[in-house]
PDB file of C-alpha atoms in Angstrom:
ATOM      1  CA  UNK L 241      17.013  52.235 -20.139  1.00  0.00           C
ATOM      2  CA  UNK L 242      16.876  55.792 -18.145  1.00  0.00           C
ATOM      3  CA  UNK L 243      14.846  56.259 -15.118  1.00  0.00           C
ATOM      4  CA  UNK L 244      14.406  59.548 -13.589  1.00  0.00           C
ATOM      5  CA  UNK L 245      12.108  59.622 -10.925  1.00  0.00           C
ATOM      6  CA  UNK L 246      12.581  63.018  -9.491  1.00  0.00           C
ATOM      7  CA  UNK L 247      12.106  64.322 -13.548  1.00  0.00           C
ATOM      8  CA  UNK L 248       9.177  61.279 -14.304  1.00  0.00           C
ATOM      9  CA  UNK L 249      11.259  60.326 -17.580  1.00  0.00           C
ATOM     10  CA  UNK L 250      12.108  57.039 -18.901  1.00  0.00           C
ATOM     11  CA  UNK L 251      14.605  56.647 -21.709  1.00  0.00           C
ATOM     12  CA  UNK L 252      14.289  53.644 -23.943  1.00  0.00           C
ATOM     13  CA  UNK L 253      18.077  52.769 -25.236  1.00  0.00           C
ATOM     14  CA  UNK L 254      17.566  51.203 -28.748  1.00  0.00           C
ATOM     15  CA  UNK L 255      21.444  49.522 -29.462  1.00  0.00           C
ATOM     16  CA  UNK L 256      23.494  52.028 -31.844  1.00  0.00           C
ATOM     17  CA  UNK L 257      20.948  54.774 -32.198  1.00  0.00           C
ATOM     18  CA  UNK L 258      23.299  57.728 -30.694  1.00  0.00           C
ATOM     19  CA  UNK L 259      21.704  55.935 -27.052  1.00  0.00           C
ATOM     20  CA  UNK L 260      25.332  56.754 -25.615  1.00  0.00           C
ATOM     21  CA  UNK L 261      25.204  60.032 -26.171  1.00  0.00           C
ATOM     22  CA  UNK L 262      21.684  60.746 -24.708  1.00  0.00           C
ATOM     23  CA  UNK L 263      22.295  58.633 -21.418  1.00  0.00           C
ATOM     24  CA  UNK L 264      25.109  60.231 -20.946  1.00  0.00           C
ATOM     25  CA  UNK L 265      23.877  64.263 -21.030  1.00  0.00           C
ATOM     26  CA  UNK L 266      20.781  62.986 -18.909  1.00  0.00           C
ATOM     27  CA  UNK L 267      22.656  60.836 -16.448  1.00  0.00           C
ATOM     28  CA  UNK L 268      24.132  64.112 -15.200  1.00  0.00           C
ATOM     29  CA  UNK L 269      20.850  65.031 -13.768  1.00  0.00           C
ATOM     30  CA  UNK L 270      21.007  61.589 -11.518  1.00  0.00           C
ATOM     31  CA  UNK L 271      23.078  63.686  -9.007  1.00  0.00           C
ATOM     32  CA  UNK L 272      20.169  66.274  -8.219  1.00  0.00           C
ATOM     33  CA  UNK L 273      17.569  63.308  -7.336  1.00  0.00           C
ATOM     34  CA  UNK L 274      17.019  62.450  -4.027  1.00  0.00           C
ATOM     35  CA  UNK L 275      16.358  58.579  -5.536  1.00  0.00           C
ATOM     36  CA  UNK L 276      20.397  58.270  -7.311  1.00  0.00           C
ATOM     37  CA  UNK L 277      21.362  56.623  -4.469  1.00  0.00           C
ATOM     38  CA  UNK L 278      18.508  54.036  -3.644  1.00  0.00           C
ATOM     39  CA  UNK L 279      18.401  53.043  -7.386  1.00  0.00           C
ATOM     40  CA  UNK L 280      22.466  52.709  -7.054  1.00  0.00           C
ATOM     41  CA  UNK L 281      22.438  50.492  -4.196  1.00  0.00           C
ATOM     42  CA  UNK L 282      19.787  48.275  -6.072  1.00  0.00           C
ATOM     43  CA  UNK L 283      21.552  48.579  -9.249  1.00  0.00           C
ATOM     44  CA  UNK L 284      24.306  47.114  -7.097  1.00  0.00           C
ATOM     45  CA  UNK L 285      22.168  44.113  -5.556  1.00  0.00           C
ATOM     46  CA  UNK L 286      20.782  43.752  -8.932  1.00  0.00           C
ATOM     47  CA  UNK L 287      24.809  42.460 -10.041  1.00  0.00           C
ATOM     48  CA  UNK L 288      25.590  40.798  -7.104  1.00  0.00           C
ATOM     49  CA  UNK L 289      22.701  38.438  -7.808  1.00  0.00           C
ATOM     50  CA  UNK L 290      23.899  37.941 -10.971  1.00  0.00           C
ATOM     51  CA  UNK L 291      20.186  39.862 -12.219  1.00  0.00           C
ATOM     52  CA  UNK L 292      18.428  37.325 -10.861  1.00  0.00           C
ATOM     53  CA  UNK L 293      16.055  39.611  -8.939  1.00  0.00           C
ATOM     54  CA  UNK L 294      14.035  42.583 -10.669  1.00  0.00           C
ATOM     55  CA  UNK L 295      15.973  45.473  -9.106  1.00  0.00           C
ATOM     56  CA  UNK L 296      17.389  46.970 -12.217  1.00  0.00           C
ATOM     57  CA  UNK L 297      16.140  48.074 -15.654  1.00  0.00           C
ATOM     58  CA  UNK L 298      18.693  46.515 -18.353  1.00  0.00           C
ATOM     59  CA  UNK L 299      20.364  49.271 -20.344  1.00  0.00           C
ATOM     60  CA  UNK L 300      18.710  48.085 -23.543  1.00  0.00           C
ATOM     61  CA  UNK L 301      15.368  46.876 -21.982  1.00  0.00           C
ATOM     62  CA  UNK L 302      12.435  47.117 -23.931  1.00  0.00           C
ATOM     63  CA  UNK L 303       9.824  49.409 -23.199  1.00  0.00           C
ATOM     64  CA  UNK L 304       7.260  46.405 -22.119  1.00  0.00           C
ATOM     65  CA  UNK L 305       9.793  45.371 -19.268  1.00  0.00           C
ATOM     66  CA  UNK L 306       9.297  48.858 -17.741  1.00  0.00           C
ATOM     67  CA  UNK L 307       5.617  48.605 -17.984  1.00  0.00           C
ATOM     68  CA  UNK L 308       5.756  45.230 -16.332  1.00  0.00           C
ATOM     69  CA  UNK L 309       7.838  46.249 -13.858  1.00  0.00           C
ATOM     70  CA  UNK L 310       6.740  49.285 -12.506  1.00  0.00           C
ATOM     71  CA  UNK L 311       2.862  50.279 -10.582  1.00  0.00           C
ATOM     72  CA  UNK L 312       0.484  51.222 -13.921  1.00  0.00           C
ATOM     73  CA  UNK L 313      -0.266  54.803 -12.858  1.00  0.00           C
ATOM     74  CA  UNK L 314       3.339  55.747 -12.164  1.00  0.00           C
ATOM     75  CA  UNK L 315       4.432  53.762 -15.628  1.00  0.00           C
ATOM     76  CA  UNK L 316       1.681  56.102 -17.396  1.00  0.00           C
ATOM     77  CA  UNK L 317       2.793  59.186 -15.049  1.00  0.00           C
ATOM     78  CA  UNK L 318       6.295  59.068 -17.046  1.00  0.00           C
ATOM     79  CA  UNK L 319       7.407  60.879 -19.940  1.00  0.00           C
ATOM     80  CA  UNK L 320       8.579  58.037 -22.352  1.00  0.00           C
ATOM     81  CA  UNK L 321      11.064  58.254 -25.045  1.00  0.00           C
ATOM     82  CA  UNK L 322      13.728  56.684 -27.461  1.00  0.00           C
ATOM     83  CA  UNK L 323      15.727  57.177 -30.379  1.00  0.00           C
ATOM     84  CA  UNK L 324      15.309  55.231 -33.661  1.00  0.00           C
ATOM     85  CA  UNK L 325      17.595  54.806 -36.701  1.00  0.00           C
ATOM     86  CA  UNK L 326      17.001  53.859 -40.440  1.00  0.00           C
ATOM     87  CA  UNK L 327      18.289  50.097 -40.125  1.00  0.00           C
ATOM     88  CA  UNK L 328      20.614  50.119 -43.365  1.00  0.00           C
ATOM     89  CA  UNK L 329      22.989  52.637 -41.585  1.00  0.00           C
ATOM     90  CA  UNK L 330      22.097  50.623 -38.164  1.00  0.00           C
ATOM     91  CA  UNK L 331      23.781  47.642 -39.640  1.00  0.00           C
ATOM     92  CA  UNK L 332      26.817  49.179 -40.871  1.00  0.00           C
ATOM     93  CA  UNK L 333      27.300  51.506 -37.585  1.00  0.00           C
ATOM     94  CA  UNK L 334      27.128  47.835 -36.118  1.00  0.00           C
ATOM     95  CA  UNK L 335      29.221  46.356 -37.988  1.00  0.00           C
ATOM     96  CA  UNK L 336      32.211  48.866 -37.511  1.00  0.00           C
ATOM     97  CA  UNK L 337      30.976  48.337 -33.578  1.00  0.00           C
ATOM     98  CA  UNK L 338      31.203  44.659 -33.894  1.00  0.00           C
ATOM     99  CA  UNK L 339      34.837  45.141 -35.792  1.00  0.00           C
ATOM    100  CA  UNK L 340      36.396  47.209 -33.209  1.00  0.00           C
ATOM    101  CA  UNK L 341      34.999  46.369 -29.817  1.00  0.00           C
ATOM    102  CA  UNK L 342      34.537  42.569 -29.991  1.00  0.00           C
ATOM    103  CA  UNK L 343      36.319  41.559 -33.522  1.00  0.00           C
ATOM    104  CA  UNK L 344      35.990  37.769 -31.851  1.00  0.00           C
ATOM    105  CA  UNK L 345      31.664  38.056 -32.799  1.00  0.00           C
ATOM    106  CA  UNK L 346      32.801  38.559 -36.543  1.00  0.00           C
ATOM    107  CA  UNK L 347      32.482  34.363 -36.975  1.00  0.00           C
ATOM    108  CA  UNK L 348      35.556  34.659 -39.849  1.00  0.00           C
ATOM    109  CA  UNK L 349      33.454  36.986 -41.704  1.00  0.00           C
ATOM    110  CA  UNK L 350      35.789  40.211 -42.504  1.00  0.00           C
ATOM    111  CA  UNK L 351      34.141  41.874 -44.851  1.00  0.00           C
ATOM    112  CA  UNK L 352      30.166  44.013 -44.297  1.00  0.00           C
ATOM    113  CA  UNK L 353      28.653  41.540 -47.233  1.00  0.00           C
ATOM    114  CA  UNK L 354      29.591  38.310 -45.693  1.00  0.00           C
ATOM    115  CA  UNK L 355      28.972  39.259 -41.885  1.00  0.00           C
ATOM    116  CA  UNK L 356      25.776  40.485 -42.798  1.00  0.00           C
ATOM    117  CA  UNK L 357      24.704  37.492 -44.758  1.00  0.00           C
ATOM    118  CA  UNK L 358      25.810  35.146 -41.705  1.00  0.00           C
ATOM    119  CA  UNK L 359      24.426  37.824 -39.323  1.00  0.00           C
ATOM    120  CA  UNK L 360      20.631  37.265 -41.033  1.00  0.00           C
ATOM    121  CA  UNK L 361      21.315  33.897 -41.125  1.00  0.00           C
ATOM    122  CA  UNK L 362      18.264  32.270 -39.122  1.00  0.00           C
ATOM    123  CA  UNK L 363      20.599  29.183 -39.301  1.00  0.00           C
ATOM    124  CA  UNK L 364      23.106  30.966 -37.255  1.00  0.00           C
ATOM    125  CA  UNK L 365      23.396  30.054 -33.336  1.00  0.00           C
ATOM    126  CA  UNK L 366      22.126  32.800 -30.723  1.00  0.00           C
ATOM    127  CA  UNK L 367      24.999  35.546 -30.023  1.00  0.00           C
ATOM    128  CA  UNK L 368      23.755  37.985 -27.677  1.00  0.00           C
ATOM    129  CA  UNK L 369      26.095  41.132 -29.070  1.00  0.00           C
ATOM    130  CA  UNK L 370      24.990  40.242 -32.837  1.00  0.00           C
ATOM    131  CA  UNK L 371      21.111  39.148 -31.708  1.00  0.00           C
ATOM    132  CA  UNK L 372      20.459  42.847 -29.922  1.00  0.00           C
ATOM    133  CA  UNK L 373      21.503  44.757 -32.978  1.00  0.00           C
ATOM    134  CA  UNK L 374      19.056  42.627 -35.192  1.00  0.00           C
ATOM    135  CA  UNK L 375      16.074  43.120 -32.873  1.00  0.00           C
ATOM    136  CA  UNK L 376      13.388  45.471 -34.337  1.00  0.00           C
ATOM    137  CA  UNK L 377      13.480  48.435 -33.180  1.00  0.00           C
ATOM    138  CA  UNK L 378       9.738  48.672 -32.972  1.00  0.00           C
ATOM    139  CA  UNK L 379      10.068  46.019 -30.312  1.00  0.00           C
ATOM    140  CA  UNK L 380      11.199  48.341 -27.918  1.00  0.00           C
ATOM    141  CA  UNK L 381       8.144  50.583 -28.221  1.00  0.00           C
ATOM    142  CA  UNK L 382       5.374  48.531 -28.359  1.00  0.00           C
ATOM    143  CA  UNK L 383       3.481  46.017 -26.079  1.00  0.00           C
ATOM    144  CA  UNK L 384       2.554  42.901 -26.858  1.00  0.00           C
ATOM    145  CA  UNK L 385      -0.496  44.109 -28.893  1.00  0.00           C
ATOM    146  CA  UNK L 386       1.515  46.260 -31.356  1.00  0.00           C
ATOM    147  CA  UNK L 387       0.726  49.604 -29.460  1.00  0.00           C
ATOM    148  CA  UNK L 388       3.077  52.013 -29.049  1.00  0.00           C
ATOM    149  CA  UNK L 389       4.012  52.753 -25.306  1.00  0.00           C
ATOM    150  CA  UNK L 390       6.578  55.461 -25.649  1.00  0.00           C
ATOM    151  CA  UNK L 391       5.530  59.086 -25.978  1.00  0.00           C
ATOM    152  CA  UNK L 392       7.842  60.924 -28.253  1.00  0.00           C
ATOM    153  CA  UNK L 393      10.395  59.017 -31.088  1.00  0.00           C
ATOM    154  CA  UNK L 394      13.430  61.050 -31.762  1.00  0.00           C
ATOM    155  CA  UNK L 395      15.719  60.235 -34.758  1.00  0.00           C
ATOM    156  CA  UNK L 396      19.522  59.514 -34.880  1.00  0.00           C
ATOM    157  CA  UNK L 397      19.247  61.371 -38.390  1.00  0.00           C
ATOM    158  CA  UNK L 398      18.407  64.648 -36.145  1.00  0.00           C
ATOM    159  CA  UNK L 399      19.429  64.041 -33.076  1.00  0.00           C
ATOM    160  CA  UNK L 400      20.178  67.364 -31.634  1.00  0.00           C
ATOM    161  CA  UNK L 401      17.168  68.636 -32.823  1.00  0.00           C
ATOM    162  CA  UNK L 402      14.942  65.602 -31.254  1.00  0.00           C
ATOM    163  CA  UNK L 403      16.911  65.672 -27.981  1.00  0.00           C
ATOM    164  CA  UNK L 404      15.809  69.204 -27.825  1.00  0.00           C
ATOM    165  CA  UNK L 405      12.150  68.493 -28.471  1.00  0.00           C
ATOM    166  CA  UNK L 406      12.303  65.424 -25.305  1.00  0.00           C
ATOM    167  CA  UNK L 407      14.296  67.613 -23.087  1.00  0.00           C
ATOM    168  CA  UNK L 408      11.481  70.585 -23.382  1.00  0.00           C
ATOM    169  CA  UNK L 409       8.789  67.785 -23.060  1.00  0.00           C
ATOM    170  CA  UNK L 410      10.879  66.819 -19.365  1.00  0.00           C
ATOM    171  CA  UNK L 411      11.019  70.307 -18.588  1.00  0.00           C
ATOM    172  CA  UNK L 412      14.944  70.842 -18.855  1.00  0.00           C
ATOM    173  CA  UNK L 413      16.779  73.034 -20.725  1.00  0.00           C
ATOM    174  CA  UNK L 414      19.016  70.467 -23.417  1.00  0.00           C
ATOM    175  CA  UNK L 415      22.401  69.165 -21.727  1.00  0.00           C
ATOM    176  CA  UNK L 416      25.139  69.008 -24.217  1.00  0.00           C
ATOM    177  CA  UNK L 417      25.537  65.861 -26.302  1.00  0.00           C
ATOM    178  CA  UNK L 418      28.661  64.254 -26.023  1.00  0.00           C
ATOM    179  CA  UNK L 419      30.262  63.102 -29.422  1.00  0.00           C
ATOM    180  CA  UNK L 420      29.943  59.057 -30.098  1.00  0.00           C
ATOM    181  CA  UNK L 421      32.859  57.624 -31.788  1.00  0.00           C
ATOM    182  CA  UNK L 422      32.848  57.082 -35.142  1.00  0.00           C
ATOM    183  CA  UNK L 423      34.549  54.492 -37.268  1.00  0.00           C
ATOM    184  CA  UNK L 424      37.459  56.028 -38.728  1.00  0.00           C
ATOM    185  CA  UNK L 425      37.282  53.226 -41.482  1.00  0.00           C
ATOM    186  CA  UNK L 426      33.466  53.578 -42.927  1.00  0.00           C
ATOM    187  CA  UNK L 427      32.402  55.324 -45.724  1.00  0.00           C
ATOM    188  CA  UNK L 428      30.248  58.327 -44.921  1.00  0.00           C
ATOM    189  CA  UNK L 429      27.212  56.980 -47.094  1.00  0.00           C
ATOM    190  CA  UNK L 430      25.692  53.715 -45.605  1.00  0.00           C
ATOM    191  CA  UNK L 431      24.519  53.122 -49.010  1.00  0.00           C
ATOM    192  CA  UNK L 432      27.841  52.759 -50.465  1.00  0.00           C
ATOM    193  CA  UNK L 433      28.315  49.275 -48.175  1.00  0.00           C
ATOM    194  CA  UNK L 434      25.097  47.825 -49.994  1.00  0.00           C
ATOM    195  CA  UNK L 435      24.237  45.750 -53.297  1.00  0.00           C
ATOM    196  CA  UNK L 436      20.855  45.233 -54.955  1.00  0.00           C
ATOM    197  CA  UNK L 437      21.095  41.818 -52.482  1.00  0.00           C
ATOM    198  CA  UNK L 438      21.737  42.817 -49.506  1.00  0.00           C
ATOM    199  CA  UNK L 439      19.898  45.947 -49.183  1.00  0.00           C
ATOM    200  CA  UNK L 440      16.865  43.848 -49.871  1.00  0.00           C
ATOM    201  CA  UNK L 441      17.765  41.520 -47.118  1.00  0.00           C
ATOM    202  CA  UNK L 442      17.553  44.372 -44.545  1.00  0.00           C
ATOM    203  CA  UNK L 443      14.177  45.591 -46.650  1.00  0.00           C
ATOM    204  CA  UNK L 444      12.958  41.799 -45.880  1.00  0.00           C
ATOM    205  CA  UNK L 445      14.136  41.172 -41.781  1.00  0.00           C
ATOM    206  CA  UNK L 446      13.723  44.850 -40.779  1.00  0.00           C
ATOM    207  CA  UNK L 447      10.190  45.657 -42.738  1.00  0.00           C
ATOM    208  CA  UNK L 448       8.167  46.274 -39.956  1.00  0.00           C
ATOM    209  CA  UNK L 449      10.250  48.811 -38.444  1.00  0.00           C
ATOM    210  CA  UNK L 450      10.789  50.153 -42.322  1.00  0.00           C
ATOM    211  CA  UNK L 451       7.199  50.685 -42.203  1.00  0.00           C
ATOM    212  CA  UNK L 452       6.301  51.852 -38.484  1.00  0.00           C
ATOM    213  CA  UNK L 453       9.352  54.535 -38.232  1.00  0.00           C
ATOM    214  CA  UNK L 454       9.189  55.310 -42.090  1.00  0.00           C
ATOM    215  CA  UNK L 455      12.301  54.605 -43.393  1.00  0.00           C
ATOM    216  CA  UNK L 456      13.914  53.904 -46.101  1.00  0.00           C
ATOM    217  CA  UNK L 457      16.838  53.439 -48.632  1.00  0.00           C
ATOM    218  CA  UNK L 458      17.403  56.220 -50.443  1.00  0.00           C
ATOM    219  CA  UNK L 459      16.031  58.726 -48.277  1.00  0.00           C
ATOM    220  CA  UNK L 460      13.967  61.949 -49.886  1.00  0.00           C
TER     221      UNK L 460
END
């Protein structure tokens, strides 16, 4: 999560949804607000306490935090955002994430089938790296009626075109994206990673956010 007080934006960082990219072309603005540095040293405070006291907005905090957090008028003063992703490609992008960053959180499970199978697994015990990318990603829009709290929803599938649509909506003209890595291993095609099986096992977990955000498969 992105605060910006000096440009009243908040930036809701949904796990593998080109977030990276987007925090880092807006972070550059931090250095022209007068508030960088108090937000820094409490950032700071924030780790030294181990986050035990509410001085910092978690990168990946949901929306509802922020609005629990922060005085109601100024909350509904901001210019709310984040970036969403159609959850079959989520899950491989993860995957590939999972492989090459922290290859220990693979549980034995090499290959995309089997990891996601164990990944879904209600079964399975709590793993905070796997748990965040299997979170809805409605759940970091909404309140704890179902009502959308953010303002605009960009798309990973047009990114440079959404990030242009928020940045006009702050009142900036677009910073340049930096690239994210990609997985020099994956296929191109998400769908190519998927049977009739487990395709219909992210259709089943991730339906809510299939319906709210209008995904799906084979997109149009």
């Amino acid at each position: 999560m992105l605060l910006s007080p000096k440009y009243r934006f908040l930036f809701v960082h949904i796990a593998k949804t080109g977030g990276t990219s987007v925090r880092a072309a807006l972070e550059r603005l931090r250095w022209r607000d007068p508030w960088y540095y108090p937000m820094f040293l409490c950032s700071r405070l924030s780790h030294l306490s181990g986050h035990r006291i509410a001085t910092k907005l978690p990168r990946h905090a949901k929306v509802i935090a922020a609005q629990e957090l922060l005085p109601k008028d100024y909350f509904d003063s901001l210019f709310k955002f984040a970036f969403v992703r159609n959850p079959w490609d989520l899950q491989v992008s993860s995957f590939h994430h999972i492989r090459r960053e922290r290859p220990h959180y693979l549980g034995g499970h090499e290959t995309f089938d089997a990891f996601l199978r164990w990944k879904l697994d209600p079964e399975r015990p709590y793993q905070y790296h796997l748990d965040t990318s299997i979170t809805l990603q409605s759940d970091y829009l909404i309140d704890l009626h179902g009502r959308v709290l953010v303002d605009f929803i960009g798309r990973y599938e047009r990114l440079h075109e959404d990030f242009a649509t928020a940045c006009d909506r702050i009142g900036i003209a677009p910073p340049a994206l930096p690239h994210a890595r990609a997985a020099k291993d994956r296929k191109r095609d998400y769908r190519g990673y998927y049977n009739d099986e487990t395709a219909g096992l992210i259709a089943r977990h991730f339906a809510r956010d299939i319906e709210m955000l209008g995904y799906q498969f084979d997109p149009e």
